Short mmCIF file of C-alpha atoms in Angstrom, two decimals:
data_model
loop_
_atom_site.label_atom_id
_atom_site.label_comp_id
_atom_site.label_asym_id
_atom_site.label_seq_id
_atom_site.Cartn_x
_atom_site.Cartn_y
_atom_site.Cartn_z
CA MET C 29 0.00 0.00 0.00
CA LEU C 30 1.62 3.27 -1.20
CA LEU C 31 0.90 6.14 1.22
CA THR C 32 2.18 9.62 2.00
CA GLY C 33 4.32 10.21 5.08
CA ALA C 34 1.44 12.08 6.71
CA GLU C 35 -0.92 9.13 6.32
CA ILE C 36 1.77 6.70 7.47
CA LEU C 37 2.21 8.82 10.60
CA ILE C 38 -1.49 8.76 11.49
CA LYS C 39 -1.90 5.07 10.69
CA SER C 40 1.20 4.27 12.76
CA LEU C 41 -0.15 6.25 15.72
CA ILE C 42 -3.39 4.28 15.51
CA ASP C 43 -1.32 1.05 15.36
CA GLU C 44 0.36 2.16 18.61
CA GLY C 45 -3.02 2.51 20.30
CA VAL C 46 -3.10 6.31 20.25
CA ASP C 47 -6.63 7.66 20.60
CA THR C 48 -5.87 11.34 21.27
CA ILE C 49 -3.43 13.96 19.98
CA PHE C 50 -3.04 17.35 21.67
CA GLY C 51 -1.80 19.96 19.25
CA TYR C 52 -1.87 23.18 17.28
CA PRO C 53 -1.67 23.39 13.46
CA GLY C 54 0.71 25.40 11.28
CA GLY C 55 2.24 25.48 7.82
CA ALA C 56 4.83 22.73 8.29
CA VAL C 57 2.24 20.23 9.56
CA LEU C 58 -0.63 20.96 7.15
CA ASN C 59 -0.29 17.58 5.44
CA ILE C 60 -0.51 15.88 8.84
CA TYR C 61 -3.59 17.89 9.81
CA ASP C 62 -5.21 17.01 6.51
CA GLU C 63 -4.88 13.34 7.45
CA ILE C 64 -6.18 14.03 10.97
CA TYR C 65 -9.28 15.48 9.28
CA LYS C 66 -9.70 12.33 7.21
CA TYR C 67 -9.18 10.03 10.23
CA ARG C 68 -11.20 12.12 12.70
CA GLY C 69 -13.47 9.17 13.49
CA LYS C 70 -10.51 7.03 14.58
CA ILE C 71 -8.28 9.50 16.36
CA ASN C 72 -9.31 12.47 18.48
CA HIS C 73 -7.50 15.80 18.21
CA VAL C 74 -7.71 18.35 21.04
CA LEU C 75 -6.83 21.87 19.90
CA THR C 76 -5.14 23.74 22.75
CA ALA C 77 -4.78 27.51 22.99
CA HIS C 78 -0.98 27.30 23.18
CA GLU C 79 1.52 24.60 22.20
CA GLN C 80 3.02 24.50 25.70
CA ASN C 81 -0.30 23.24 26.98
CA ALA C 82 -0.47 20.62 24.25
CA ALA C 83 2.69 19.16 25.82
CA HIS C 84 1.30 19.54 29.37
CA ALA C 85 -1.99 17.93 28.31
CA ALA C 86 -0.14 14.98 26.74
CA ASP C 87 1.85 14.73 29.98
CA GLY C 88 -1.28 14.77 32.19
CA TYR C 89 -2.94 12.23 29.92
CA ALA C 90 0.09 9.93 30.25
CA ARG C 91 0.47 10.25 34.03
CA SER C 92 -3.20 9.58 34.72
CA THR C 93 -3.71 6.73 32.23
CA GLY C 94 -0.29 5.04 32.06
CA LYS C 95 -0.39 5.32 28.26
CA VAL C 96 1.91 7.35 26.02
CA GLY C 97 0.84 10.97 25.61
CA VAL C 98 1.14 12.52 22.14
CA CYS C 99 1.47 16.19 21.19
CA LEU C 100 1.90 17.84 17.80
CA ALA C 101 3.18 21.28 16.78
CA THR C 102 4.42 23.08 13.71
CA SER C 103 7.99 24.21 13.07
CA GLY C 104 9.83 27.15 14.62
CA PRO C 105 7.89 28.79 17.46
CA GLY C 106 5.39 25.94 17.52
CA ALA C 107 8.19 23.51 18.23
CA THR C 108 9.96 25.74 20.76
CA ASN C 109 6.69 26.30 22.62
CA LEU C 110 6.69 22.57 23.38
CA VAL C 111 10.10 22.73 25.07
CA THR C 112 8.94 23.56 28.63
CA GLY C 113 6.40 20.75 28.48
CA ILE C 114 8.96 18.28 27.16
CA ALA C 115 11.42 19.27 29.91
CA THR C 116 8.68 18.83 32.53
CA ALA C 117 7.95 15.32 31.26
CA HIS C 118 11.66 14.49 31.12
CA MET C 119 12.31 15.48 34.74
CA ASP C 120 9.39 13.34 35.97
CA SER C 121 9.95 10.33 33.65
CA VAL C 122 6.69 10.66 31.73
CA PRO C 123 6.20 8.61 28.52
CA MET C 124 5.43 11.10 25.77
CA VAL C 125 5.99 11.40 22.03
CA ALA C 126 6.24 14.95 20.72
CA ILE C 127 5.89 15.38 16.96
CA THR C 128 7.04 18.56 15.24
CA GLY C 129 6.98 19.69 11.65
CA ASN C 130 9.93 21.38 10.01
CA VAL C 131 10.79 23.13 6.77
CA THR C 132 11.48 21.00 3.71
CA LYS C 133 14.83 19.21 3.54
CA PRO C 134 16.40 21.63 1.00
CA LEU C 135 15.68 24.54 3.38
CA LEU C 136 17.16 22.92 6.50
CA GLY C 137 20.13 24.80 7.96
CA LYS C 138 19.47 27.97 5.95
CA ASP C 139 17.66 30.04 8.61
CA SER C 140 14.47 29.53 6.67
CA PHE C 141 11.14 30.96 7.80
CA GLN C 142 10.02 29.24 11.01
CA GLU C 143 13.02 26.91 11.07
CA VAL C 144 14.74 25.82 14.28
CA ASP C 145 17.00 22.91 15.09
CA ILE C 146 14.49 21.38 17.48
CA THR C 147 16.40 18.11 17.80
CA GLY C 148 19.46 20.08 18.91
CA ILE C 149 17.40 22.16 21.32
CA THR C 150 15.69 19.14 22.92
CA MET C 151 18.62 16.74 23.01
CA PRO C 152 19.25 17.28 26.77
CA ILE C 153 15.56 16.93 27.70
CA THR C 154 14.49 13.86 25.73
CA LYS C 155 15.32 10.17 26.04
CA HIS C 156 15.95 10.24 22.30
CA ASN C 157 14.98 12.35 19.33
CA TYR C 158 14.86 12.00 15.56
CA ILE C 159 14.77 14.10 12.43
CA VAL C 160 13.26 12.06 9.61
CA LYS C 161 15.32 12.38 6.42
CA ASP C 162 13.68 9.61 4.38
CA VAL C 163 9.97 8.71 4.32
CA LYS C 164 10.97 5.02 4.19
CA ASP C 165 12.31 5.36 7.76
CA LEU C 166 9.23 7.06 9.19
CA GLN C 167 7.19 4.02 10.20
CA ASN C 168 10.06 2.31 12.00
CA ILE C 169 11.04 5.57 13.74
CA ILE C 170 7.52 5.94 15.13
CA ARG C 171 7.49 2.36 16.37
CA GLU C 172 10.93 2.79 17.94
CA ALA C 173 9.97 6.13 19.52
CA PHE C 174 6.99 4.62 21.32
CA TYR C 175 9.11 1.75 22.58
CA ILE C 176 11.85 4.06 23.88
CA ALA C 177 9.29 6.35 25.56
CA GLN C 178 7.97 3.41 27.61
CA GLU C 179 10.82 0.99 28.24
CA GLY C 180 12.99 1.13 31.35
CA ARG C 181 12.76 4.57 32.86
CA PRO C 182 10.10 6.28 30.72
CA GLY C 183 10.52 9.70 29.17
CA PRO C 184 9.71 11.95 26.22
CA VAL C 185 10.86 11.26 22.66
CA LEU C 186 10.69 13.84 19.87
CA ILE C 187 10.18 13.16 16.15
CA ASP C 188 10.90 16.09 13.81
CA ILE C 189 9.43 15.65 10.34
CA PRO C 190 10.29 17.99 7.43
CA LYS C 191 7.23 18.96 5.40
CA ASP C 192 8.32 17.22 2.20
CA ILE C 193 8.62 13.93 4.13
CA THR C 194 4.91 14.19 4.96
CA ALA C 195 4.15 14.50 1.22
CA ASP C 196 6.56 11.83 -0.05
CA LYS C 197 5.15 8.34 -0.60
CA THR C 198 6.34 4.87 0.34
CA VAL C 199 4.97 1.43 1.13
CA TYR C 200 3.09 1.06 4.42
CA LYS C 201 2.45 -2.24 6.19
CA PRO C 202 0.78 -2.44 9.61
CA ILE C 203 3.36 -3.28 12.28
CA ILE C 204 2.57 -4.70 15.72
CA PRO C 205 3.96 -2.41 18.44
CA LYS C 206 7.13 -3.65 20.07
CA GLU C 207 6.31 -5.34 23.37
CA ILE C 208 7.58 -3.78 26.60
CA ASN C 209 9.15 -6.50 28.75
CA ARG C 210 9.29 -5.51 32.43
CA GLU C 211 11.17 -8.70 33.37
CA ASP C 212 14.49 -6.90 33.18
CA LYS C 213 17.48 -9.17 32.55
CA VAL C 214 19.72 -6.78 34.51
CA ILE C 215 18.19 -7.86 37.85
CA LYS C 216 21.06 -9.81 39.41
CA ALA C 217 20.51 -12.68 41.84
CA LYS C 218 23.50 -11.54 43.94
CA SER C 219 21.98 -8.07 44.29
CA ILE C 220 18.68 -9.58 45.43
CA GLU C 221 20.50 -11.77 47.98
CA ALA C 222 22.45 -8.79 49.34
CA ALA C 223 19.30 -6.70 49.57
CA VAL C 224 17.47 -9.48 51.45
CA LYS C 225 20.32 -9.73 53.96
CA LEU C 226 20.25 -5.99 54.63
CA ILE C 227 16.48 -6.06 55.15
CA ASN C 228 16.49 -9.15 57.36
CA ASP C 229 19.33 -7.78 59.52
CA SER C 230 17.65 -4.42 60.07
CA LYS C 231 15.87 -3.50 63.30
CA ARG C 232 14.57 -0.10 62.17
CA PRO C 233 13.76 -0.31 58.43
CA PHE C 234 12.25 2.77 56.79
CA ILE C 235 10.93 3.07 53.23
CA TYR C 236 11.39 6.15 51.05
CA ALA C 237 9.20 5.58 47.98
CA GLY C 238 9.46 7.73 44.86
CA GLY C 239 7.69 8.17 41.56
CA GLY C 240 9.04 4.88 40.24
CA ILE C 241 6.37 3.09 42.32
CA VAL C 242 3.58 4.76 40.34
CA ILE C 243 5.39 4.45 37.01
CA SER C 244 5.91 0.70 37.41
CA GLY C 245 2.41 0.12 38.85
CA ALA C 246 3.92 -1.34 42.01
CA THR C 247 1.54 0.02 44.67
CA LYS C 248 0.12 -3.40 45.63
CA GLU C 249 3.61 -4.90 45.77
CA LEU C 250 4.81 -2.03 47.98
CA ILE C 251 1.90 -2.49 50.40
CA LYS C 252 2.57 -6.24 50.73
CA PHE C 253 6.32 -5.70 51.12
CA ALA C 254 5.95 -2.93 53.74
CA GLU C 255 3.42 -4.93 55.74
CA LYS C 256 5.60 -8.03 55.77
CA ILE C 257 8.70 -6.24 57.11
CA ASN C 258 6.52 -3.79 59.12
CA ALA C 259 8.39 -0.75 57.83
CA PRO C 260 7.06 2.82 57.93
CA VAL C 261 6.53 4.26 54.45
CA SER C 262 7.28 7.83 53.42
CA THR C 263 6.76 9.13 49.90
CA SER C 264 8.26 11.80 47.71
CA LEU C 265 5.96 14.33 46.02
CA MET C 266 5.91 12.10 42.93
CA CYS C 267 4.63 9.13 44.97
CA MET C 268 1.84 10.77 46.99
CA ASP C 269 -0.62 8.52 45.14
CA GLY C 270 1.68 5.48 45.25
CA PHE C 271 0.75 4.34 48.76
CA PRO C 272 -2.66 4.69 50.49
CA ASN C 273 -2.47 7.81 52.65
CA ASP C 274 -4.75 6.25 55.27
CA HIS C 275 -2.56 3.16 55.75
CA GLU C 276 -1.28 2.69 59.30
CA LEU C 277 2.34 2.46 58.08
CA TYR C 278 2.15 5.70 56.09
CA THR C 279 4.13 8.62 57.52
CA GLY C 280 3.47 11.26 54.84
CA MET C 281 5.66 13.15 52.43
CA ILE C 282 9.41 13.32 53.06
CA GLY C 283 11.74 16.24 52.41
CA MET C 284 11.63 20.04 52.47
CA HIS C 285 7.90 20.10 53.22
CA GLY C 286 7.80 16.63 54.70
CA THR C 287 6.15 15.51 57.91
CA LYS C 288 7.90 15.15 61.25
CA ALA C 289 7.39 11.38 61.20
CA SER C 290 8.92 11.03 57.72
CA ASN C 291 11.85 13.37 58.16
CA ILE C 292 12.90 12.23 61.60
CA GLY C 293 12.19 8.60 60.73
CA ALA C 294 14.63 8.78 57.83
CA THR C 295 17.37 10.10 60.12
CA LYS C 296 16.77 7.55 62.91
CA CYS C 297 16.37 4.34 60.90
CA ASP C 298 19.14 1.75 60.53
CA LEU C 299 18.13 0.89 56.94
CA LEU C 300 16.70 3.35 54.42
CA ILE C 301 15.03 1.38 51.62
CA THR C 302 14.79 3.75 48.66
CA LEU C 303 12.38 2.69 45.93
CA GLY C 304 12.27 4.51 42.60
CA ALA C 305 13.54 7.79 44.07
CA ARG C 306 16.62 9.82 43.23
CA PHE C 307 17.64 11.62 46.44
CA SER C 308 16.84 15.06 45.03
CA ASP C 309 17.89 18.25 46.80
CA ARG C 310 14.26 18.74 47.87
CA VAL C 311 14.35 15.44 49.79
CA ILE C 312 17.78 14.19 50.89
CA SER C 313 20.91 15.27 49.07
CA LYS C 314 23.61 15.19 51.78
CA GLN C 315 25.09 11.95 53.04
CA GLU C 316 25.65 13.25 56.57
CA HIS C 317 21.93 13.89 57.03
CA ILE C 318 21.25 10.14 57.03
CA ARG C 319 24.56 8.87 58.42
CA ASN C 320 22.85 6.54 60.93
CA ALA C 321 21.44 4.31 58.20
CA LYS C 322 22.63 1.81 55.69
CA ILE C 323 21.08 2.57 52.32
CA LEU C 324 19.46 0.16 49.88
CA GLN C 325 18.46 1.77 46.59
CA ILE C 326 16.24 0.01 44.04
CA ASP C 327 15.80 1.75 40.69
CA VAL C 328 15.37 0.89 37.03
CA ASP C 329 17.94 3.51 36.02
CA PRO C 330 21.56 2.62 36.89
CA ALA C 331 22.53 6.28 36.42
CA GLU C 332 20.67 7.14 39.63
CA ILE C 333 22.73 4.78 41.78
CA ASN C 334 25.39 6.66 43.81
CA LYS C 335 24.60 9.88 41.91
CA ASN C 336 23.62 12.00 44.90
CA ILE C 337 24.04 9.61 47.84
CA LYS C 338 26.46 6.70 48.23
CA VAL C 339 24.56 3.49 48.86
CA ASN C 340 25.50 0.25 50.61
CA GLN C 341 23.62 -1.94 48.17
CA CYS C 342 21.50 -1.53 45.07
CA VAL C 343 19.20 -3.55 42.87
CA ILE C 344 18.73 -2.35 39.30
CA GLY C 345 15.44 -3.27 37.69
CA ASP C 346 11.73 -2.58 37.37
CA LEU C 347 10.30 -1.99 40.86
CA LYS C 348 7.25 -4.17 40.43
CA VAL C 349 9.43 -7.10 39.38
CA VAL C 350 12.07 -6.50 42.06
CA LEU C 351 9.51 -6.26 44.88
CA GLU C 352 7.88 -9.48 43.65
CA LYS C 353 11.29 -11.17 43.87
CA LEU C 354 12.09 -9.75 47.31
CA TYR C 355 8.75 -10.52 48.97
CA PRO C 356 9.06 -14.30 49.46
CA LEU C 357 12.69 -13.96 50.62
CA VAL C 358 12.40 -11.34 53.37
CA ASN C 359 11.52 -12.26 56.94
CA GLU C 360 8.26 -11.21 58.51
CA LYS C 361 9.02 -8.55 61.13
CA LYS C 362 7.30 -6.85 64.07
CA ASN C 363 9.73 -3.98 64.88
CA ILE C 364 7.44 -3.06 67.80
CA GLU C 365 9.63 -0.41 69.46
CA TRP C 366 10.47 1.17 66.09
CA ILE C 367 6.85 1.37 65.01
CA GLU C 368 5.88 2.86 68.39
CA LYS C 369 8.62 5.49 67.97
CA ILE C 370 7.31 6.45 64.51
CA GLU C 371 3.72 6.52 65.76
CA SER C 372 4.73 8.97 68.49
CA LEU C 373 6.08 11.30 65.81
CA LYS C 374 2.89 11.36 63.79
CA GLU C 375 0.93 14.55 64.32
CA LYS C 376 -2.68 14.18 65.28
CA ASP C 377 -5.28 15.75 63.02
CA LYS C 378 -5.99 19.28 64.18
CA GLU C 379 -9.46 20.73 64.36
CA VAL C 380 -10.05 22.76 61.20
CA SER C 381 -11.29 26.28 61.90
CA MET C 382 -14.48 27.43 60.23
CA ASP C 383 -13.78 31.08 60.97
CA TYR C 384 -12.04 31.87 57.68
CA ASN C 385 -10.92 30.30 54.41
CA THR C 386 -7.83 28.12 54.78
CA PRO C 387 -6.11 25.39 52.75
CA GLU C 388 -6.95 22.93 55.54
CA LEU C 389 -10.66 23.65 55.17
CA LEU C 390 -10.59 23.26 51.40
CA PHE C 391 -8.92 19.85 51.53
CA LYS C 392 -11.08 18.69 54.45
CA LYS C 393 -14.15 19.29 52.28
CA LEU C 394 -12.54 17.70 49.20
CA ASN C 395 -11.61 14.61 51.23
CA GLU C 396 -15.18 14.33 52.49
CA LEU C 397 -16.57 14.55 48.95
CA ASN C 398 -14.04 12.17 47.36
CA ASP C 399 -15.38 8.69 46.68
CA ASN C 400 -12.07 7.65 45.09
CA ASN C 401 -13.20 9.31 41.88
CA PHE C 402 -10.98 12.41 42.06
CA ILE C 403 -7.83 12.99 40.04
CA ILE C 404 -5.98 15.98 41.49
CA SER C 405 -3.59 18.06 39.42
CA THR C 406 -1.71 21.10 40.67
CA GLU C 407 0.32 24.03 39.54
CA VAL C 408 3.54 24.75 41.48
CA GLY C 409 3.89 26.60 44.76
CA GLN C 410 2.35 26.67 48.22
CA HIS C 411 -0.92 25.20 46.97
CA GLN C 412 1.04 22.20 45.64
CA MET C 413 2.55 21.56 49.10
CA TRP C 414 -0.83 22.04 50.79
CA THR C 415 -2.29 19.47 48.38
CA ALA C 416 0.45 16.99 49.26
CA GLY C 417 0.03 17.69 52.96
CA TYR C 418 -3.76 17.72 53.32
CA PHE C 419 -5.37 15.69 50.52
CA ASP C 420 -5.81 11.96 51.18
CA PHE C 421 -4.76 10.07 48.07
CA LYS C 422 -6.29 6.60 47.90
CA SER C 423 -5.01 5.04 44.68
CA GLU C 424 -2.28 5.40 42.07
CA ARG C 425 -2.41 7.70 39.06
CA THR C 426 -4.67 10.17 40.85
CA PHE C 427 -2.03 12.89 41.42
CA VAL C 428 -0.68 14.88 38.48
CA THR C 429 1.94 17.49 39.36
CA SER C 430 5.27 18.88 38.16
CA GLY C 431 7.92 17.71 40.60
CA GLY C 432 11.40 17.87 39.13
CA LEU C 433 11.07 20.98 36.97
CA GLY C 434 8.49 22.76 39.13
CA THR C 435 6.64 24.23 36.16
CA MET C 436 4.21 27.03 36.99
CA GLY C 437 1.38 26.95 34.48
CA TYR C 438 1.54 23.15 34.19
CA GLY C 439 -1.60 22.14 36.04
CA LEU C 440 -4.42 23.45 33.86
CA GLY C 441 -3.08 21.86 30.66
CA ALA C 442 -2.30 18.64 32.55
CA ALA C 443 -5.83 18.61 34.02
CA ILE C 444 -7.28 18.87 30.52
CA GLY C 445 -5.19 15.89 29.42
CA ALA C 446 -6.15 13.90 32.51
CA GLN C 447 -9.86 14.65 31.99
CA VAL C 448 -9.71 13.65 28.31
CA GLY C 449 -7.97 10.40 29.29
CA ASN C 450 -10.34 9.70 32.19
CA PRO C 451 -13.82 10.89 31.18
CA ASP C 452 -15.47 9.01 34.06
CA LYS C 453 -13.29 10.64 36.73
CA GLN C 454 -13.59 14.07 38.35
CA VAL C 455 -10.42 16.05 37.61
CA ILE C 456 -9.66 18.99 39.91
CA ASN C 457 -6.78 21.38 39.30
CA ILE C 458 -5.48 23.20 42.37
CA ALA C 459 -3.81 26.47 41.39
CA GLY C 460 -2.33 29.57 42.91
CA ASP C 461 -3.24 32.90 41.36
CA GLY C 462 0.38 33.29 40.23
CA SER C 463 0.52 29.95 38.42
CA PHE C 464 -2.98 30.45 37.03
CA GLY C 465 -1.86 33.63 35.30
CA MET C 466 0.77 31.72 33.33
CA ASN C 467 -1.63 29.73 31.13
CA CYS C 468 -5.15 30.80 32.07
CA GLN C 469 -6.12 31.07 28.37
CA GLU C 470 -6.38 27.27 28.38
CA LEU C 471 -9.76 27.59 30.09
CA VAL C 472 -11.19 28.05 26.62
CA THR C 473 -9.99 24.53 25.69
CA ALA C 474 -11.86 23.06 28.66
CA VAL C 475 -15.00 25.05 27.81
CA LYS C 476 -14.92 24.23 24.10
CA ASN C 477 -14.57 20.51 24.81
CA ARG C 478 -17.12 20.61 27.66
CA LEU C 479 -14.70 18.92 30.03
CA PRO C 480 -16.27 18.56 33.50
CA MET C 481 -13.07 19.56 35.32
CA ILE C 482 -12.85 21.98 38.23
CA GLU C 483 -10.26 24.76 38.47
CA ILE C 484 -9.74 25.94 42.06
CA ILE C 485 -7.62 29.08 42.45
CA MET C 486 -6.20 29.48 45.95
CA ASN C 487 -6.16 33.23 45.62
CA ASN C 488 -3.77 34.92 48.06
CA ASN C 489 -2.82 37.89 45.85
CA CYS C 490 0.85 36.90 45.77
CA LEU C 491 3.49 34.49 44.54
CA GLY C 492 3.02 32.56 47.76
CA MET C 493 6.05 30.28 47.93
CA VAL C 494 8.51 32.96 46.84
CA ARG C 495 6.94 35.38 49.34
CA GLN C 496 7.28 32.72 52.04
CA TRP C 497 11.01 32.46 51.33
CA GLN C 498 11.29 36.25 51.37
CA ASN C 499 9.56 36.24 54.75
CA LEU C 500 11.77 33.54 56.27
CA PHE C 501 15.14 34.20 54.65
CA TYR C 502 15.10 37.74 53.18
CA GLU C 503 13.93 39.84 56.14
CA GLU C 504 10.46 40.35 54.66
CA ARG C 505 11.66 42.20 51.57
CA TYR C 506 8.73 41.32 49.32
CA SER C 507 10.32 42.17 46.00
CA GLU C 508 7.79 41.72 43.14
CA THR C 509 5.78 38.98 44.83
CA THR C 510 2.63 40.92 45.74
CA LEU C 511 0.46 40.68 42.63
CA ASP C 512 -2.29 43.30 43.13
CA ARG C 513 -3.84 42.28 39.81
CA PRO C 514 -7.27 43.77 39.10
CA THR C 515 -8.38 40.60 37.30
CA ASP C 516 -11.81 39.28 38.22
CA TYR C 517 -11.34 35.53 37.80
CA VAL C 518 -15.07 34.83 37.90
CA LYS C 519 -15.74 37.23 35.04
CA LEU C 520 -12.73 35.84 33.16
CA MET C 521 -14.14 32.32 33.27
CA GLU C 522 -17.55 33.60 32.25
CA ALA C 523 -15.93 35.44 29.33
CA PHE C 524 -14.48 32.13 28.19
CA GLY C 525 -18.00 30.64 28.36
CA GLY C 526 -17.73 28.66 31.58
CA LYS C 527 -19.27 28.78 35.05
CA ALA C 528 -17.49 30.35 38.02
CA PHE C 529 -17.94 31.02 41.73
CA ARG C 530 -16.12 33.13 44.30
CA VAL C 531 -15.77 31.78 47.84
CA THR C 532 -14.89 34.40 50.47
CA LYS C 533 -16.57 32.76 53.51
CA PRO C 534 -16.11 29.21 54.87
CA GLU C 535 -19.82 28.44 54.81
CA GLU C 536 -19.90 29.08 51.05
CA LEU C 537 -17.32 26.40 50.23
CA GLU C 538 -19.19 23.08 50.55
CA PRO C 539 -22.29 24.10 48.56
CA VAL C 540 -20.08 25.50 45.79
CA LEU C 541 -17.96 22.32 45.62
CA LYS C 542 -21.07 20.13 45.47
CA GLN C 543 -22.56 22.24 42.69
CA ALA C 544 -19.27 22.24 40.75
CA ILE C 545 -19.11 18.44 40.89
CA GLN C 546 -22.62 18.20 39.43
CA GLU C 547 -21.84 20.44 36.43
CA LYS C 548 -21.38 18.87 32.99
CA GLY C 549 -18.79 21.43 31.91
CA PRO C 550 -15.78 23.16 33.47
CA VAL C 551 -16.12 25.23 36.62
CA LEU C 552 -13.75 27.77 38.16
CA ILE C 553 -13.73 28.50 41.91
CA ASP C 554 -11.97 31.63 43.15
CA TYR C 555 -11.10 30.61 46.74
CA VAL C 556 -9.81 33.69 48.54
CA ILE C 557 -7.24 33.02 51.31
CA ASP C 558 -4.92 35.11 53.47
CA ILE C 559 -1.74 36.49 51.87
CA ASP C 560 0.44 35.43 54.82
CA LYS C 561 -0.71 31.81 55.08
CA LYS C 562 2.44 29.65 54.87
CA ALA C 563 3.16 26.10 53.74
CA PHE C 564 4.50 24.37 56.84
CA PRO C 565 6.24 22.20 57.88
CA MET C 566 9.37 23.33 56.05
CA VAL C 567 13.10 22.65 56.13
CA ALA C 568 15.49 25.46 55.19
CA PRO C 569 17.50 24.85 51.98
CA GLY C 570 20.58 22.74 52.73
CA ALA C 571 19.57 22.05 56.34
CA PRO C 572 19.18 18.49 57.70
CA ILE C 573 15.65 17.23 57.08
CA ASN C 574 15.04 16.75 60.81
CA GLU C 575 15.51 20.49 61.45
CA ILE C 576 11.88 21.33 60.80
CA ILE C 577 10.32 24.79 60.80
CA THR C 578 6.72 24.68 61.98
CA GLU C 579 3.99 27.20 62.70
#
């Protein structure tokens, strides 16, 4: 069957199981969009308001479904507008394929109109990237790109396609996608044996679980493993939905905004079992801060071993597979004194005041209304830490947030992708007014597609996290962090064609949330909070994680 490159691309995407593309058209991708028009019954295209949000939407789709997210943009500025979204996906190991158009091959390298070297630009922030020079290579490149995006440690892959390649013709034959084999041959029996000895010899084991748990789908295996060795479980921001937050062994988030039980537990244990986490500077990045413990690190990526922290033993391989291998070999433990010590560090739930709007009140109401149907996305800032601290996550792939890159403006696009990928779930994006201002135009995408998502702006009239640092470390010199924007967010949402509410009193919150959940289209809630409300607990940058600043 002789087909154009554009038709081969669309057919190949369908072969890979792609049902949705997030994108924005332009001259270099017109042939591709012509095929999207022809195949519109087989593949859905979501037109975003900005290419950056096409990447964020593909990212949110991937994180919440476990499938590969796909975004599409034209050459030049279209391609460069994807870069922040690609970098966000790269830092958090999200499987994504970004497709860009480019000028025709004879115009490459000549500073032609809307030409950029997008493969050169994205080389440091992709697992791999391609520029297609021959239409005969296109089908195999697509197949390979999807495999690379998913295998091992996932990540984004970019395919750059010159316009004449999309018009050229070659033979197309349907190809079965390359199977992803999680039974990694690099898992060594000696490493498993050494890990088992460390675990069985420990008296105070403590688990630090990272995003790799969610990526590998290893939540059930983690629960069984933790219960057998009776080890407390802390999670990084990327694993908030990787372990049930109401489990008796759960100690909360670990790190800069971690709980007392998690942070002190990590410094008092005799074995720190690190699962799919990379010892980032926002968690633990200095060896002396955990000098009391031996360290066992399990990760699919060998580059993460001994990168930030020297470990005593490691196992390289897919977490789900490794935990399945470890489970029958480790001894059942009680660790009674250790568990009692950790329990004494857990803070009891405080009574939530109904006198004024607070983050605690918002999440108390959301927890009460959640029947395990909520997917929560966030922007980046104080509201992100409040979400991690106060929302009770019950199952995996229900938390969509930018961890490694910390991308303000991420959440709304990601929420759109998550809602498209999970039409039967209730997606709620938690935003600050600063982050919301970055990409608020994407509300029109939610309205146009009648996505029943909820956008909650925690409106404190400032760049909250930066202001908090200025308060604590810069002698209250609030340089350019008070916003004082005259924007009426309710009217803005209404201008885009959606429904909106403003909540200024605690008694208004619950009825508004209930009404928002019942709506068939998107809803915005302007939740007004105090400018000086801080995200505690907190550890100062570079300080030991057990030196906790509290209210």
